[in-house]
Tab-separated table of C-alpha atoms in Angstrom:
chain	number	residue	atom	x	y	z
A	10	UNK	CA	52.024	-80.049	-1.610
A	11	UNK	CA	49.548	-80.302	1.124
A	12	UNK	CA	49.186	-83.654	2.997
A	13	UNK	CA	46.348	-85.880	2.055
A	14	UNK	CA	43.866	-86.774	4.398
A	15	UNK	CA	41.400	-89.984	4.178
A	16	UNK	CA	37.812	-88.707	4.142
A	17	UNK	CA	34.335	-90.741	4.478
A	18	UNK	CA	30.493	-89.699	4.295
A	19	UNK	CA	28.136	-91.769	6.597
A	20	UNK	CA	24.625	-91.231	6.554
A	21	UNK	CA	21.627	-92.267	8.977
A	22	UNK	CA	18.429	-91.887	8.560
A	23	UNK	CA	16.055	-89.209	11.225
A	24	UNK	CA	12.977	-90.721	11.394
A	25	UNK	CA	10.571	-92.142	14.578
A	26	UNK	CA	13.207	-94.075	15.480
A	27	UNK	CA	16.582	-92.389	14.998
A	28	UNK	CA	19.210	-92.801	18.052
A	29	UNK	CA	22.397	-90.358	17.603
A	30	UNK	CA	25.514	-92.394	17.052
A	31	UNK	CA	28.130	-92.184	19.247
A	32	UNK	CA	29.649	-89.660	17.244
A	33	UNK	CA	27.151	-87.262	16.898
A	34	UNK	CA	27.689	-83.912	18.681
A	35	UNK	CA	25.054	-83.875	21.774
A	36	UNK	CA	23.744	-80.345	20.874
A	37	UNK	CA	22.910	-80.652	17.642
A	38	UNK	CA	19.214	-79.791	17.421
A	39	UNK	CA	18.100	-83.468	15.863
A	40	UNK	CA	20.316	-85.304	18.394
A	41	UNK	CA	18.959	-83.195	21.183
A	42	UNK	CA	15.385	-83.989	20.487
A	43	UNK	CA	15.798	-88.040	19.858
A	44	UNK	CA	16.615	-88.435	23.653
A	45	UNK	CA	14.326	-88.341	26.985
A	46	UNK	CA	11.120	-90.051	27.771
A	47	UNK	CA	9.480	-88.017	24.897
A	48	UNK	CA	12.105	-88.670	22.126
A	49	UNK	CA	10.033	-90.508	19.485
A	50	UNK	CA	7.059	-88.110	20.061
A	51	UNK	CA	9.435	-85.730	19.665
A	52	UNK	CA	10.468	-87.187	16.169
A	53	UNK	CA	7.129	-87.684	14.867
A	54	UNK	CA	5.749	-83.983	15.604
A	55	UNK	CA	8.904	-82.941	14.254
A	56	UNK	CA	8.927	-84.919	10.643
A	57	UNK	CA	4.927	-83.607	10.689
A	58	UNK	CA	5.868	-80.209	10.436
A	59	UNK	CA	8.477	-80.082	7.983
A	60	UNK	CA	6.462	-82.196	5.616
A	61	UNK	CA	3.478	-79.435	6.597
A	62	UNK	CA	5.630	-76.613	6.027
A	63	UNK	CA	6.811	-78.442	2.582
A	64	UNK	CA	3.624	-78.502	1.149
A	65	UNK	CA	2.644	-75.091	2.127
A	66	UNK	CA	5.134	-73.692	0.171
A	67	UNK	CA	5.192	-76.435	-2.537
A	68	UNK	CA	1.321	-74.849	-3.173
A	69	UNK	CA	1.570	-75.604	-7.118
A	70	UNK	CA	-0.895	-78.463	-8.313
A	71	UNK	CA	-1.060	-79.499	-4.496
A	72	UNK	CA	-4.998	-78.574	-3.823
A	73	UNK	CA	-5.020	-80.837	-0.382
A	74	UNK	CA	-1.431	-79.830	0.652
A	75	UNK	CA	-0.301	-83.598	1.050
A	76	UNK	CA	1.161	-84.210	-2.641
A	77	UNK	CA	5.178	-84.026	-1.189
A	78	UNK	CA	7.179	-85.507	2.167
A	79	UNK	CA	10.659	-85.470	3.071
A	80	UNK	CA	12.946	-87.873	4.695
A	81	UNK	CA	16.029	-86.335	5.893
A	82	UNK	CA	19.368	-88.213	6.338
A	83	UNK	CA	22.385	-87.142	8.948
A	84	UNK	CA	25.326	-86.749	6.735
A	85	UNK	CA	28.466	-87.587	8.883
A	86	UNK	CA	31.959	-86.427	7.428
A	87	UNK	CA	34.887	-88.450	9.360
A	88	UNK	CA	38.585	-87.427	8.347
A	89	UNK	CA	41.693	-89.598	8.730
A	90	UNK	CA	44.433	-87.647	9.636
A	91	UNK	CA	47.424	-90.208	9.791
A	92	UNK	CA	45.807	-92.968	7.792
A	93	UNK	CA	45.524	-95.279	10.553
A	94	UNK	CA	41.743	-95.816	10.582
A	95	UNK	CA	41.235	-93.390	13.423
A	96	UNK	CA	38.244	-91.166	11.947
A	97	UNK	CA	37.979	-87.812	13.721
A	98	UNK	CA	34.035	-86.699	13.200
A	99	UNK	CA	34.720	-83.537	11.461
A	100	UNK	CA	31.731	-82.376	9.535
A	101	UNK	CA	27.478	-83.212	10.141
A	102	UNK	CA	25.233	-81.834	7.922
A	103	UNK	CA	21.469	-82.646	6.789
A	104	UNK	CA	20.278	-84.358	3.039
A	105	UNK	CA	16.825	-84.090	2.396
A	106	UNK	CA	15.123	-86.146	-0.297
A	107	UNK	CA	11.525	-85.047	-1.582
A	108	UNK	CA	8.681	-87.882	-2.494
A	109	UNK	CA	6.473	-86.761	-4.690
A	110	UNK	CA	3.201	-88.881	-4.192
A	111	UNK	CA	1.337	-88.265	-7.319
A	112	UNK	CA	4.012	-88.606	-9.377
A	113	UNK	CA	5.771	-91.546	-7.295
A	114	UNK	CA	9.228	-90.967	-7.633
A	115	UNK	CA	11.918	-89.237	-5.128
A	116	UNK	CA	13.520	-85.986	-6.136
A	117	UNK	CA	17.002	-84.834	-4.596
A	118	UNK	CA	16.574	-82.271	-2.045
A	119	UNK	CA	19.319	-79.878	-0.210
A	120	UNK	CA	22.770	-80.999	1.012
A	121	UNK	CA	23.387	-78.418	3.779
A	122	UNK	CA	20.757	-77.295	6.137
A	123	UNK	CA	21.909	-77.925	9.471
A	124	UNK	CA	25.770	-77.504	10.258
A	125	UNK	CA	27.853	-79.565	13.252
A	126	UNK	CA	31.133	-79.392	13.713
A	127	UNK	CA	33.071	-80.379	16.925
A	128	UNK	CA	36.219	-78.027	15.642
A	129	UNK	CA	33.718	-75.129	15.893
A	130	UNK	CA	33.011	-76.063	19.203
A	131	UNK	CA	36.513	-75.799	19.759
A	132	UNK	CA	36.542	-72.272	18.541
A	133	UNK	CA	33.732	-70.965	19.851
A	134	UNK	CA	33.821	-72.320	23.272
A	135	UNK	CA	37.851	-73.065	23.781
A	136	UNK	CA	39.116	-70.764	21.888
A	137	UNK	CA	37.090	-67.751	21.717
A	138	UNK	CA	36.623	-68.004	25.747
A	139	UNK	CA	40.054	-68.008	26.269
A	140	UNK	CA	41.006	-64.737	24.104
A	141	UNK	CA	38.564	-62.764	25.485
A	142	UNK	CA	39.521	-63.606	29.041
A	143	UNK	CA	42.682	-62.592	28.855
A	144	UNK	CA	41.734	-59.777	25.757
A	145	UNK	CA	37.915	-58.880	26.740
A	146	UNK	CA	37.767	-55.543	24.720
A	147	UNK	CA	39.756	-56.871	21.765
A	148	UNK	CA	38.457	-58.592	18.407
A	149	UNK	CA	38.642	-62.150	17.946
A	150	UNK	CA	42.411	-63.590	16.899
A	151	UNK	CA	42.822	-62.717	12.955
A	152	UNK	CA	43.349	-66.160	12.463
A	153	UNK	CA	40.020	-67.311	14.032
A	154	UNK	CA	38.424	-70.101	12.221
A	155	UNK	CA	41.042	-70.455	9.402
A	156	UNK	CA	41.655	-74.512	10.289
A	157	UNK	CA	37.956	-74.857	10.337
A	158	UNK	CA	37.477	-73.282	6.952
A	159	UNK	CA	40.558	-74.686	5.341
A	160	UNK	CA	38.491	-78.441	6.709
A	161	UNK	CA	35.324	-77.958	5.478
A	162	UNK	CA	36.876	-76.682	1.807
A	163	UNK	CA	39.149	-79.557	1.860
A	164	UNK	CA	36.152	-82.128	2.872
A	165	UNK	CA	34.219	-80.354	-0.074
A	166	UNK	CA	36.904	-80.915	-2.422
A	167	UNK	CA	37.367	-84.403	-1.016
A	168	UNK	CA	36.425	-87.556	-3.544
A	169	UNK	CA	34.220	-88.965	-0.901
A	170	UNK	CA	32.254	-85.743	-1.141
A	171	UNK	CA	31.540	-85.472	-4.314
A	172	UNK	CA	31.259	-89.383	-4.804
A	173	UNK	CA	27.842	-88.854	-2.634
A	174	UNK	CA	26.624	-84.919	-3.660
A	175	UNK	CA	26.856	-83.268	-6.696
A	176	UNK	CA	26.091	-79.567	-5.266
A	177	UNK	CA	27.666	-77.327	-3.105
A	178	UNK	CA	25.953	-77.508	0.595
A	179	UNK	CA	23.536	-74.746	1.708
A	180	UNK	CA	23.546	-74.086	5.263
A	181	UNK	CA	20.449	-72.419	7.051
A	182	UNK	CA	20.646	-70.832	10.552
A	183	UNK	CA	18.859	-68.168	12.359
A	184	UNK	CA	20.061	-64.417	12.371
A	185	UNK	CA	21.779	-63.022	14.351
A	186	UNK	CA	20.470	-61.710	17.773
A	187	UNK	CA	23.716	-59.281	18.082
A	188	UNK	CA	22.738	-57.422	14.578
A	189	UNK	CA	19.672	-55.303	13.087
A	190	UNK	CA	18.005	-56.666	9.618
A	191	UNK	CA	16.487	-54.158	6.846
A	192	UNK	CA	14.115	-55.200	4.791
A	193	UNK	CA	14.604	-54.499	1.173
A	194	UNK	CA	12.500	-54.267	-2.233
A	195	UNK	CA	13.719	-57.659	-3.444
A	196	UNK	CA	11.432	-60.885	-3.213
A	197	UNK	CA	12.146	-64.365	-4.463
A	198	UNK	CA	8.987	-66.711	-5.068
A	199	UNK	CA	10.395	-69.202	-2.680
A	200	UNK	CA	12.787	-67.825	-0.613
A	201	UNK	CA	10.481	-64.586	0.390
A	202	UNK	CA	11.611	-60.857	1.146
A	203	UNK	CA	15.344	-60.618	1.475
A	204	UNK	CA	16.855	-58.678	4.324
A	205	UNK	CA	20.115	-56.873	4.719
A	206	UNK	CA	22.325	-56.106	7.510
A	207	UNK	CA	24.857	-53.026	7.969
A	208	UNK	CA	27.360	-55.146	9.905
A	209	UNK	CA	28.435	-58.798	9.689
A	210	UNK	CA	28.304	-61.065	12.468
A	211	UNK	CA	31.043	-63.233	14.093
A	212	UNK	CA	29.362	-66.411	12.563
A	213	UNK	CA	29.153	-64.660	9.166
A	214	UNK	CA	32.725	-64.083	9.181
A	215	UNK	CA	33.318	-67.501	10.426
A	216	UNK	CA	31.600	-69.559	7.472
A	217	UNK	CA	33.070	-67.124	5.403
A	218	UNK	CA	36.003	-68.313	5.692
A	219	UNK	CA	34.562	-71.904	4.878
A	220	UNK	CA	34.475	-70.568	1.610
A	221	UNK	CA	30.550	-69.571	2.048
A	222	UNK	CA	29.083	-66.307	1.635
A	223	UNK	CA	25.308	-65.385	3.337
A	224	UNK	CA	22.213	-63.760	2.714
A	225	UNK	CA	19.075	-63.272	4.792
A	226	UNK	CA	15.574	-64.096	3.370
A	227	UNK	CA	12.277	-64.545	5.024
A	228	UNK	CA	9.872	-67.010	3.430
A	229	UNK	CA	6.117	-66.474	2.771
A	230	UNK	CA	3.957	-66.601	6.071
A	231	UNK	CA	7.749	-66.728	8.730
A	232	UNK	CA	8.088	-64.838	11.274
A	233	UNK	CA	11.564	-63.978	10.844
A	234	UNK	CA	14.482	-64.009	7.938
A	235	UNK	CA	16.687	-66.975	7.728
A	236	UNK	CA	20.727	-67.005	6.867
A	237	UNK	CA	21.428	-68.629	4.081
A	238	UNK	CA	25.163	-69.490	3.976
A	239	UNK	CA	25.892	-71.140	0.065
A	240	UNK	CA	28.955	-70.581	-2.416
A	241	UNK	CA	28.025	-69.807	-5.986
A	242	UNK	CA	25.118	-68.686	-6.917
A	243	UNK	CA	22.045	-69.374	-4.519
A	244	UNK	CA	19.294	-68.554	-6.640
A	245	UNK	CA	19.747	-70.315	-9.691
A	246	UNK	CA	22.289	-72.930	-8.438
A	247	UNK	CA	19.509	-74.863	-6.714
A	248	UNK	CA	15.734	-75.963	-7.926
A	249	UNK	CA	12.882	-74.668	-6.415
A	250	UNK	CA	12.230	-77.581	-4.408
A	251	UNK	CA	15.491	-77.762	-3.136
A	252	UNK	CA	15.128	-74.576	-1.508
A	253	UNK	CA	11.529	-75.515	0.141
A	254	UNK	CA	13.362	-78.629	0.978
A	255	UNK	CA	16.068	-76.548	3.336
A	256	UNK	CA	13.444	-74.061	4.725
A	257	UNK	CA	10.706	-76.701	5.688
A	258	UNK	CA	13.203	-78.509	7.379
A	259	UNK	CA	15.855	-75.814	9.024
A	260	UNK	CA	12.751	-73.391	9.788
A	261	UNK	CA	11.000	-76.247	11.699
A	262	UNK	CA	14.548	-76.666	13.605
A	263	UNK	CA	14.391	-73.373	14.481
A	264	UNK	CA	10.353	-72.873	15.786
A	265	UNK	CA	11.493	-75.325	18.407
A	266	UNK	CA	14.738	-73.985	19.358
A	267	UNK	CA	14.133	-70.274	19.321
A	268	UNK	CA	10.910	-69.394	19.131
A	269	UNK	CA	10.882	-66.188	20.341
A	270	UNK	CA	11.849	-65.497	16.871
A	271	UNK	CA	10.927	-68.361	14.839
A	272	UNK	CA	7.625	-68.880	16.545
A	273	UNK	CA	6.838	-65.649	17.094
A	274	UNK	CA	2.927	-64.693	17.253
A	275	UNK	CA	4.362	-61.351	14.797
A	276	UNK	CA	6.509	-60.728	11.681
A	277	UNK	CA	9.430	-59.063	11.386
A	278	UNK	CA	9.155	-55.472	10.669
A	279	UNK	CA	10.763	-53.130	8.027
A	280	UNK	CA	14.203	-52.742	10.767
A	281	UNK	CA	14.437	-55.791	12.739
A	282	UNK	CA	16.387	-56.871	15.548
A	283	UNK	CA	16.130	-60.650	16.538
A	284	UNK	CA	15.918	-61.153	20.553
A	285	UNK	CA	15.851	-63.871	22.557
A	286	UNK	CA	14.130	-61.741	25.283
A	287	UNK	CA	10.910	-61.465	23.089
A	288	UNK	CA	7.616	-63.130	25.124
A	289	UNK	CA	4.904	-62.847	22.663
A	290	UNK	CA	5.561	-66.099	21.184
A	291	UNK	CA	3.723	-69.740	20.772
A	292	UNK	CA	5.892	-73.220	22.086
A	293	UNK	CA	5.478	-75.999	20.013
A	294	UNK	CA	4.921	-79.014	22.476
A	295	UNK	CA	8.159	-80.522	21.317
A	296	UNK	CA	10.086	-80.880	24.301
A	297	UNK	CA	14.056	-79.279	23.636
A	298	UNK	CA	16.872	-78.903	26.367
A	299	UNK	CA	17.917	-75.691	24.892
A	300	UNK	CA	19.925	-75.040	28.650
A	301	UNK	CA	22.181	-78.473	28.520
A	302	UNK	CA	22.656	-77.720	24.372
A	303	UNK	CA	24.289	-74.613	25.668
A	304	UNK	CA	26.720	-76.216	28.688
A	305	UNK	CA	27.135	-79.249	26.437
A	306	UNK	CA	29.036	-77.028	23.877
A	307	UNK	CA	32.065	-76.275	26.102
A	308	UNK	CA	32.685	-79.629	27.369
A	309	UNK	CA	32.266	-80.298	23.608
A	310	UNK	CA	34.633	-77.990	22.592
A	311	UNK	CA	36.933	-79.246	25.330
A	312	UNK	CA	36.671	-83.079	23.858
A	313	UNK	CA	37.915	-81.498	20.553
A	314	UNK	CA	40.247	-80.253	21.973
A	315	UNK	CA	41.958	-83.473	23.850
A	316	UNK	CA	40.925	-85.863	20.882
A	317	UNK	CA	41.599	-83.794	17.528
A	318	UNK	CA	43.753	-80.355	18.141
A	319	UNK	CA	46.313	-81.382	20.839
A	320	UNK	CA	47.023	-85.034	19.250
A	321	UNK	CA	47.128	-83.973	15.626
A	322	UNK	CA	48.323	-79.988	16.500
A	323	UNK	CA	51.684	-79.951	14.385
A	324	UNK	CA	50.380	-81.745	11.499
A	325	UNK	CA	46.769	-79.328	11.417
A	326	UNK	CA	50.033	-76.645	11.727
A	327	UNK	CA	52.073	-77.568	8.866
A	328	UNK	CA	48.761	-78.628	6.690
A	329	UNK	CA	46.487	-75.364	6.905
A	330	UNK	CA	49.991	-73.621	6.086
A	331	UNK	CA	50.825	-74.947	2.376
A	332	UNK	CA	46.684	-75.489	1.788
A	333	UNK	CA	45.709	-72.691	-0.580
A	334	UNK	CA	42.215	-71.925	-0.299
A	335	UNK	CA	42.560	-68.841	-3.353
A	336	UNK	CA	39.865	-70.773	-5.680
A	337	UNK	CA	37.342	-70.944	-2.767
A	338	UNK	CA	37.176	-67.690	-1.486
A	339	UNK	CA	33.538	-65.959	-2.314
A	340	UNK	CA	33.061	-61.930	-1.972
A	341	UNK	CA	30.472	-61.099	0.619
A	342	UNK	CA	27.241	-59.697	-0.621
A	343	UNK	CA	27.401	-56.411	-0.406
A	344	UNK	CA	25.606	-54.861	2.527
């Protein structure tokens, strides 16, 4: 049998006057955007236009488009690997709860959205670096990410998760830059036109080995698809509103960390091929370090490494080895 580990949830609320704990990973987009001169302007403009975006898409009996808002709380995941009280941050995701102001009451909203982890740091920046280095022309180890999944499906499992949630997370990120998107025939009321891909991305593979599988949808009036990472069924497994509640909020993320494809000034076409590179685009006039998010995540990656995977390396060894993962494992939707 597999060795137990102690996990906790920890929330905080992101409002006008969140401060990242001490925990939280520097580049994380909501962490990134609380600090600086402009930090609380940065908050407000930012809680403005998810709750705009909400009630765009939450159109229904909503004639001035102010019926809803959303407050959104950090969910912080610690793990206990010894049982001696030291917590190693493992997991930080996003809750949203909905208020519905003609009806006055609050409505559960998405577990998910955003995704933090210092272990992918690790991977992706340690790890990942490292192998292609010494390997440049070779795929990543076959083992890549299999502690990572094997950690988030154990935290999932975990009593302190589902003490607090009572769905599986949905995690929202932007497509791939490396990878072309084809627009198909199917469209969902909420989630838009969905998109398909030939060819799955490193990060696909990654989560997909947290258990999740992905699909790429791009909402009424975006400019872009979003990836949709979710195990079991993501289009009945989740309300309506729960699904506006994750693309207000993630899409609004991404507008001010990649606009030129977020906040582009065009839609994606029929074949589409996300760039970074592309200049016909609007900024937002929230100010975002998007240059320090990037150098922050190897000296992230590096703390992981020091802290979590050297300290704790034989019992991670001898854990992910006996910890079968066989009821998690999704299929990939079919390209």
């Amino acid at each position: 049998m597999s060795k137990e580990f102690s996990c906790s949830i920890k929330r905080i609320r992101f409002d006008e006057n969140y401060h990242p704990a001490d925990s939280t990973r520097l580049t994380t987009n909501f962490a990134n955007l609380a600090r600086g001169e402009h930090r609380q302007e940065n908050l407000r403009k930012t809680l403005r236009m998810i709750n705009n975006r909400f009630n765009a898409l939450a159109h229904s009996d909503n004639p001035t488009a102010d019926r809803y808002s959303v407050d959104v709380d950090i969910i912080s995941a610690n793990m206990d690997i010894e049982g001696d009280g030291n917590e190693f941050p493992i997991i930080e995701m996003l809750k949203t709860t909905i208020i519905d102001h003609k009806e006055n009451k609050r409505i559960d909203g998405m577990i998910g959205n955003s995704f933090s982890s210092y272990v992918r740091d690790y991977d992706f920046s340690v790890v990942l670096l490292e192998h292609f280095d010494k390997n440049p022309s070779s795929p990543p180890p076959e083992d890549f990410g299999d502690l990572h999944g094997k950690l988030f499906q154990y935290l999932l499992s975990s009593e302190a998760y589902k003490a607090n949630f009572n769905k599986q997370p949905v995690i929202c990120l932007s497509v791939s830059t490396s990878k072309a998107y084809h627009r198909t025939a199917n469209q969902h009321p909420v989630l838009g036109v969905e998109y398909r891909q030939d060819e799955y991305s490193l990060t696909d593979d990654y989560f997909h080995k947290m258990g999740l599988t992905v699909r790429y949808f791009m909402p009424a009036d975006s400019a872009a698809p979003l990836a949709f990472y979710f195990a079991g069924n993501l289009l009945s497994d989740y309300t309506d509103l729960e699904l506006i509640s994750a693309i207000s909020t993630m899409e609004t993320f991404q507008k001010i960390y990649r606009p030129e494809i977020y906040n582009a000034n065009s839609t994606a076409a029929q074949v589409y091929q996300p760039s970074l590179k592309y200049q016909d685009y609007s900024l937002t006039q929230i100010v975002y370090d998007r240059e320090e998010r990037s150098q922050m995540a190897v000296t992230q990656g590096k703390f992981t490494e020091e802290q979590f995977i050297k300290p704790y390396q034989a019992i991670l060894e001898e854990w992910a080895a006996s910890y079968d993962v066989t009821s998690h494992i999704v299929k990939k939707q079919a390209a």
